[in-house]
Amino acid sequence: MVITIDGPAGAGKSTMARGLAERLGFEFLDTGAMYRAVAWSCLSQGVDLKDADAVGNTAASVTLEMTPNAVICNGSDVTLQIRTGEVSEASSLVAAVPAVRQELVRLQREVASGRNIVTEGRDQGSVVFPDAECKIFLTADPRRRAERRLKELEQRGEAATLDDVLRQIVDRDERDQQREVAPLVKADDAVEVDTSSQTAAQVLDQVERIARLAIG
Ligand code: DC
């Protein structure tokens, strides 16, 4: 069984997908981390991010291992490296390349096949798993999302200002929503949850109720 959680950056998808998977005894797949790993791979190999063919070739040749607590890319543990601001920006660019999406969608379906899994991303309910039994779309207003992202960055010791993070979030939303292939959209049959004024614990309870109703 597949449960999808989609939504914009900073809406709380990873926290909720992880928490929900734990409560249900399901596995968990962070598909944003896969786009980040391809972006990291491009940056570390000096691939021009504007060269779609080169970026597509990088995605096709990358070896990715998605374990519960680590992302292994070409044999290196890149779990922390893929969370920098530079990789965030680059991941939004590589995610707009059709060949990259094709490759990662194939991998995502392969990983999920025959498993009970919560997958999170932008296109999981709309494109990758259109027949998923339960689809959730998380949103929150941009300022709230920027505040959360800033807190994460601060915890990792990265310097940033709220204005900068807000601008990056708005830019990234726009790119993710406007791109031609698999733009960020809510699937018609997804349940929308606005997390702006709820605590993480409240959102997780709500998401669990939605999932348990769907599981039946
Ligand atoms: O969720 P995130 O911030 O880790 O995602 C990184 C980038 O990858 C973001 O710009 C959107 C993109 N992405 C995507 O296009 N499709 C997905 N299923 C997941 C992420």
Short mmCIF file of C-alpha atoms and ligand atoms in Angstrom, two decimals:
data_model
loop_
_atom_site.label_atom_id
_atom_site.label_comp_id
_atom_site.label_asym_id
_atom_site.label_seq_id
_atom_site.Cartn_x
_atom_site.Cartn_y
_atom_site.Cartn_z
CA MET A 1 0.00 0.00 0.00
CA VAL A 2 1.23 3.49 -0.90
CA ILE A 3 0.46 6.69 1.01
CA THR A 4 1.60 9.89 -0.71
CA ILE A 5 2.39 13.20 0.96
CA ASP A 6 3.00 16.13 -1.39
CA GLY A 7 3.29 19.87 -0.97
CA PRO A 8 5.66 22.84 -1.20
CA ALA A 9 9.03 23.23 0.55
CA GLY A 10 8.79 23.67 4.29
CA ALA A 11 5.19 22.50 4.71
CA GLY A 12 6.41 19.74 7.00
CA LYS A 13 6.25 16.81 4.58
CA SER A 14 9.40 15.00 5.74
CA THR A 15 8.53 15.22 9.42
CA MET A 16 4.98 14.05 8.78
CA ALA A 17 5.91 11.30 6.34
CA ARG A 18 8.53 9.94 8.72
CA GLY A 19 6.21 10.19 11.74
CA LEU A 20 3.28 8.62 9.89
CA ALA A 21 5.43 5.76 8.58
CA GLU A 22 6.60 5.07 12.13
CA ARG A 23 3.07 5.07 13.54
CA LEU A 24 1.78 2.75 10.82
CA GLY A 25 4.86 0.49 10.66
CA PHE A 26 5.40 1.51 7.02
CA GLU A 27 8.61 2.35 5.20
CA PHE A 28 9.38 5.93 4.19
CA LEU A 29 10.76 7.46 0.99
CA ASP A 30 11.94 11.08 0.76
CA THR A 31 11.88 11.71 -3.00
CA GLY A 32 13.16 15.28 -2.62
CA ALA A 33 16.36 13.73 -1.28
CA MET A 34 16.69 11.84 -4.58
CA TYR A 35 16.54 15.09 -6.60
CA ARG A 36 18.98 16.60 -4.12
CA ALA A 37 21.37 13.68 -4.58
CA VAL A 38 21.32 14.12 -8.37
CA ALA A 39 21.96 17.86 -7.87
CA TRP A 40 24.84 17.08 -5.49
CA SER A 41 26.26 14.67 -8.02
CA CYS A 42 26.10 17.36 -10.77
CA LEU A 43 27.74 19.96 -8.51
CA SER A 44 30.49 17.61 -7.38
CA GLN A 45 31.27 16.61 -10.98
CA GLY A 46 31.17 20.20 -12.25
CA VAL A 47 28.20 19.49 -14.56
CA ASP A 48 26.64 22.65 -16.02
CA LEU A 49 23.12 22.77 -14.54
CA LYS A 50 21.84 24.55 -17.63
CA ASP A 51 22.94 21.67 -19.85
CA ALA A 52 19.85 19.41 -19.71
CA ASP A 53 21.56 16.55 -21.58
CA ALA A 54 24.51 16.50 -19.20
CA VAL A 55 22.21 16.71 -16.16
CA GLY A 56 20.04 13.91 -17.58
CA ASN A 57 23.13 11.74 -18.16
CA THR A 58 24.23 12.33 -14.59
CA ALA A 59 20.82 11.15 -13.32
CA ALA A 60 20.98 8.07 -15.53
CA SER A 61 24.41 7.06 -14.27
CA VAL A 62 24.03 7.87 -10.58
CA THR A 63 23.77 5.03 -8.06
CA LEU A 64 21.38 5.88 -5.27
CA GLU A 65 20.67 3.99 -2.09
CA MET A 66 17.84 5.36 0.03
CA THR A 67 18.15 3.86 3.53
CA PRO A 68 15.89 4.96 6.44
CA ASN A 69 18.50 7.34 7.85
CA ALA A 70 20.98 7.95 5.07
CA VAL A 71 21.24 8.82 1.39
CA ILE A 72 24.12 7.05 -0.32
CA CYS A 73 25.08 8.50 -3.69
CA ASN A 74 27.78 6.86 -5.83
CA GLY A 75 28.95 5.08 -2.69
CA SER A 76 29.29 8.25 -0.54
CA ASP A 77 27.06 9.11 2.39
CA VAL A 78 25.67 12.51 1.31
CA THR A 79 22.90 12.79 3.93
CA LEU A 80 24.16 16.11 5.26
CA GLN A 81 25.75 17.50 2.09
CA ILE A 82 22.41 17.45 0.22
CA ARG A 83 20.79 19.84 2.73
CA THR A 84 22.82 22.98 1.98
CA GLY A 85 21.27 26.07 0.38
CA GLU A 86 23.38 25.52 -2.74
CA VAL A 87 22.02 21.99 -3.24
CA SER A 88 18.44 23.18 -2.54
CA GLU A 89 18.72 25.69 -5.38
CA ALA A 90 20.38 23.20 -7.71
CA SER A 91 17.81 20.48 -6.95
CA SER A 92 14.98 22.70 -8.12
CA LEU A 93 16.82 23.19 -11.43
CA VAL A 94 17.58 19.50 -12.03
CA ALA A 95 13.98 18.62 -11.06
CA ALA A 96 12.79 20.56 -14.12
CA VAL A 97 14.77 18.30 -16.51
CA PRO A 98 12.42 15.66 -18.02
CA ALA A 99 15.12 12.97 -18.26
CA VAL A 100 15.90 13.36 -14.56
CA ARG A 101 12.24 13.02 -13.60
CA GLN A 102 11.80 9.99 -15.84
CA GLU A 103 14.73 8.23 -14.20
CA LEU A 104 13.76 9.09 -10.62
CA VAL A 105 10.07 8.25 -11.13
CA ARG A 106 11.15 4.82 -12.39
CA LEU A 107 13.34 4.35 -9.31
CA GLN A 108 10.57 5.53 -6.96
CA ARG A 109 8.12 2.99 -8.39
CA GLU A 110 10.76 0.29 -8.13
CA VAL A 111 11.46 1.12 -4.45
CA ALA A 112 7.72 1.16 -3.58
CA SER A 113 6.82 -2.01 -5.44
CA GLY A 114 5.27 -4.61 -3.11
CA ARG A 115 5.85 -2.50 0.01
CA ASN A 116 3.81 -0.59 2.54
CA ILE A 117 5.36 2.83 2.14
CA VAL A 118 4.80 6.53 2.77
CA THR A 119 6.38 8.54 -0.06
CA GLU A 120 6.78 12.30 0.04
CA GLY A 121 7.55 14.86 -2.63
CA ARG A 122 5.78 17.07 -5.15
CA ASP A 123 4.29 14.65 -7.68
CA GLN A 124 3.77 11.45 -5.73
CA GLY A 125 -0.04 11.53 -5.74
CA SER A 126 -0.43 13.33 -9.07
CA VAL A 127 2.07 11.47 -11.28
CA VAL A 128 4.12 8.71 -9.66
CA PHE A 129 1.39 6.84 -7.76
CA PRO A 130 -1.94 7.99 -9.26
CA ASP A 131 -3.64 4.91 -7.76
CA ALA A 132 -2.29 5.41 -4.22
CA GLU A 133 -4.86 4.43 -1.60
CA CYS A 134 -4.27 7.59 0.42
CA LYS A 135 -3.07 11.01 -0.79
CA ILE A 136 -2.31 13.97 1.43
CA PHE A 137 -1.36 17.48 0.31
CA LEU A 138 0.32 19.60 2.99
CA THR A 139 0.39 23.40 2.74
CA ALA A 140 1.39 26.32 4.95
CA ASP A 141 1.74 30.03 4.28
CA PRO A 142 5.18 31.00 2.87
CA ARG A 143 6.29 33.01 5.93
CA ARG A 144 5.56 30.11 8.28
CA ARG A 145 7.46 27.76 5.97
CA ALA A 146 10.40 30.18 5.82
CA GLU A 147 10.49 30.37 9.63
CA ARG A 148 10.65 26.58 9.86
CA ARG A 149 13.39 26.35 7.23
CA LEU A 150 15.41 29.06 8.98
CA LYS A 151 15.21 27.13 12.25
CA GLU A 152 16.50 24.00 10.51
CA LEU A 153 19.38 25.94 8.95
CA GLU A 154 20.27 27.52 12.29
CA GLN A 155 20.30 24.10 13.95
CA ARG A 156 22.84 23.01 11.38
CA GLY A 157 24.93 26.12 12.00
CA GLU A 158 24.19 27.68 8.58
CA ALA A 159 23.85 31.46 8.59
CA ALA A 160 20.76 32.92 6.85
CA THR A 161 18.14 35.63 7.31
CA LEU A 162 14.36 35.21 7.27
CA ASP A 163 14.09 37.50 4.23
CA ASP A 164 16.61 35.44 2.26
CA VAL A 165 14.97 32.14 3.14
CA LEU A 166 11.51 33.54 2.33
CA ARG A 167 12.72 34.78 -1.06
CA GLN A 168 14.29 31.38 -1.83
CA ILE A 169 11.08 29.58 -0.82
CA VAL A 170 8.91 31.83 -3.00
CA ASP A 171 11.32 31.42 -5.96
CA ARG A 172 11.46 27.66 -5.52
CA ASP A 173 7.65 27.40 -5.22
CA GLU A 174 7.32 29.34 -8.43
CA ARG A 175 9.81 27.12 -10.27
CA ASP A 176 8.24 23.93 -8.89
CA GLN A 177 4.72 25.11 -9.85
CA GLN A 178 5.56 26.55 -13.27
CA ARG A 179 7.77 23.81 -14.69
CA GLU A 180 6.40 21.95 -17.68
CA VAL A 181 6.93 18.40 -16.42
CA ALA A 182 5.07 17.26 -13.30
CA PRO A 183 4.57 20.69 -11.71
CA LEU A 184 3.60 20.86 -8.05
CA VAL A 185 -0.19 20.41 -8.04
CA LYS A 186 -2.62 18.85 -5.62
CA ALA A 187 -4.07 15.61 -7.02
CA ASP A 188 -7.88 15.86 -7.32
CA ASP A 189 -8.35 13.07 -4.79
CA ALA A 190 -5.77 14.33 -2.26
CA VAL A 191 -6.85 15.60 1.16
CA GLU A 192 -5.42 19.07 1.82
CA VAL A 193 -4.06 19.86 5.28
CA ASP A 194 -2.99 23.43 6.14
CA THR A 195 -0.24 23.21 8.74
CA SER A 196 0.25 26.99 9.25
CA SER A 197 -1.32 27.28 12.66
CA GLN A 198 -0.96 23.75 14.00
CA THR A 199 1.85 22.18 15.99
CA ALA A 200 3.73 19.26 14.46
CA ALA A 201 2.00 16.89 16.91
CA GLN A 202 -1.45 18.15 15.86
CA VAL A 203 -0.65 17.76 12.17
CA LEU A 204 0.71 14.25 12.70
CA ASP A 205 -2.48 13.24 14.56
CA GLN A 206 -4.59 14.65 11.73
CA VAL A 207 -2.54 12.95 9.04
CA GLU A 208 -2.72 9.65 10.93
CA ARG A 209 -6.53 9.94 11.19
CA ILE A 210 -6.76 10.53 7.41
CA ALA A 211 -4.47 7.58 6.68
CA ARG A 212 -6.27 5.19 9.03
CA LEU A 213 -9.62 6.12 7.47
CA ALA A 214 -8.18 5.30 4.04
CA ILE A 215 -6.59 2.05 5.20
CA GLY A 216 -9.99 1.08 6.63
O1 DC B 1 11.39 18.48 -0.78
P1 DC B 1 12.79 19.02 -1.09
O2 DC B 1 12.98 20.46 -0.72
O3 DC B 1 13.85 18.14 -0.51
O4 DC B 1 12.92 18.91 -2.68
C1 DC B 1 14.05 19.32 -3.38
C2 DC B 1 13.68 19.77 -4.79
O5 DC B 1 13.24 18.66 -5.57
C3 DC B 1 12.55 20.80 -4.84
O6 DC B 1 12.95 21.91 -5.62
C4 DC B 1 11.42 20.13 -5.54
C5 DC B 1 12.01 18.92 -6.20
N1 DC B 1 11.16 17.74 -6.08
C6 DC B 1 10.38 17.40 -7.14
O7 DC B 1 10.37 18.12 -8.14
N2 DC B 1 9.63 16.27 -7.10
C7 DC B 1 9.62 15.50 -6.00
N3 DC B 1 8.88 14.39 -5.99
C8 DC B 1 10.39 15.86 -4.88
C9 DC B 1 11.15 17.00 -4.94
#
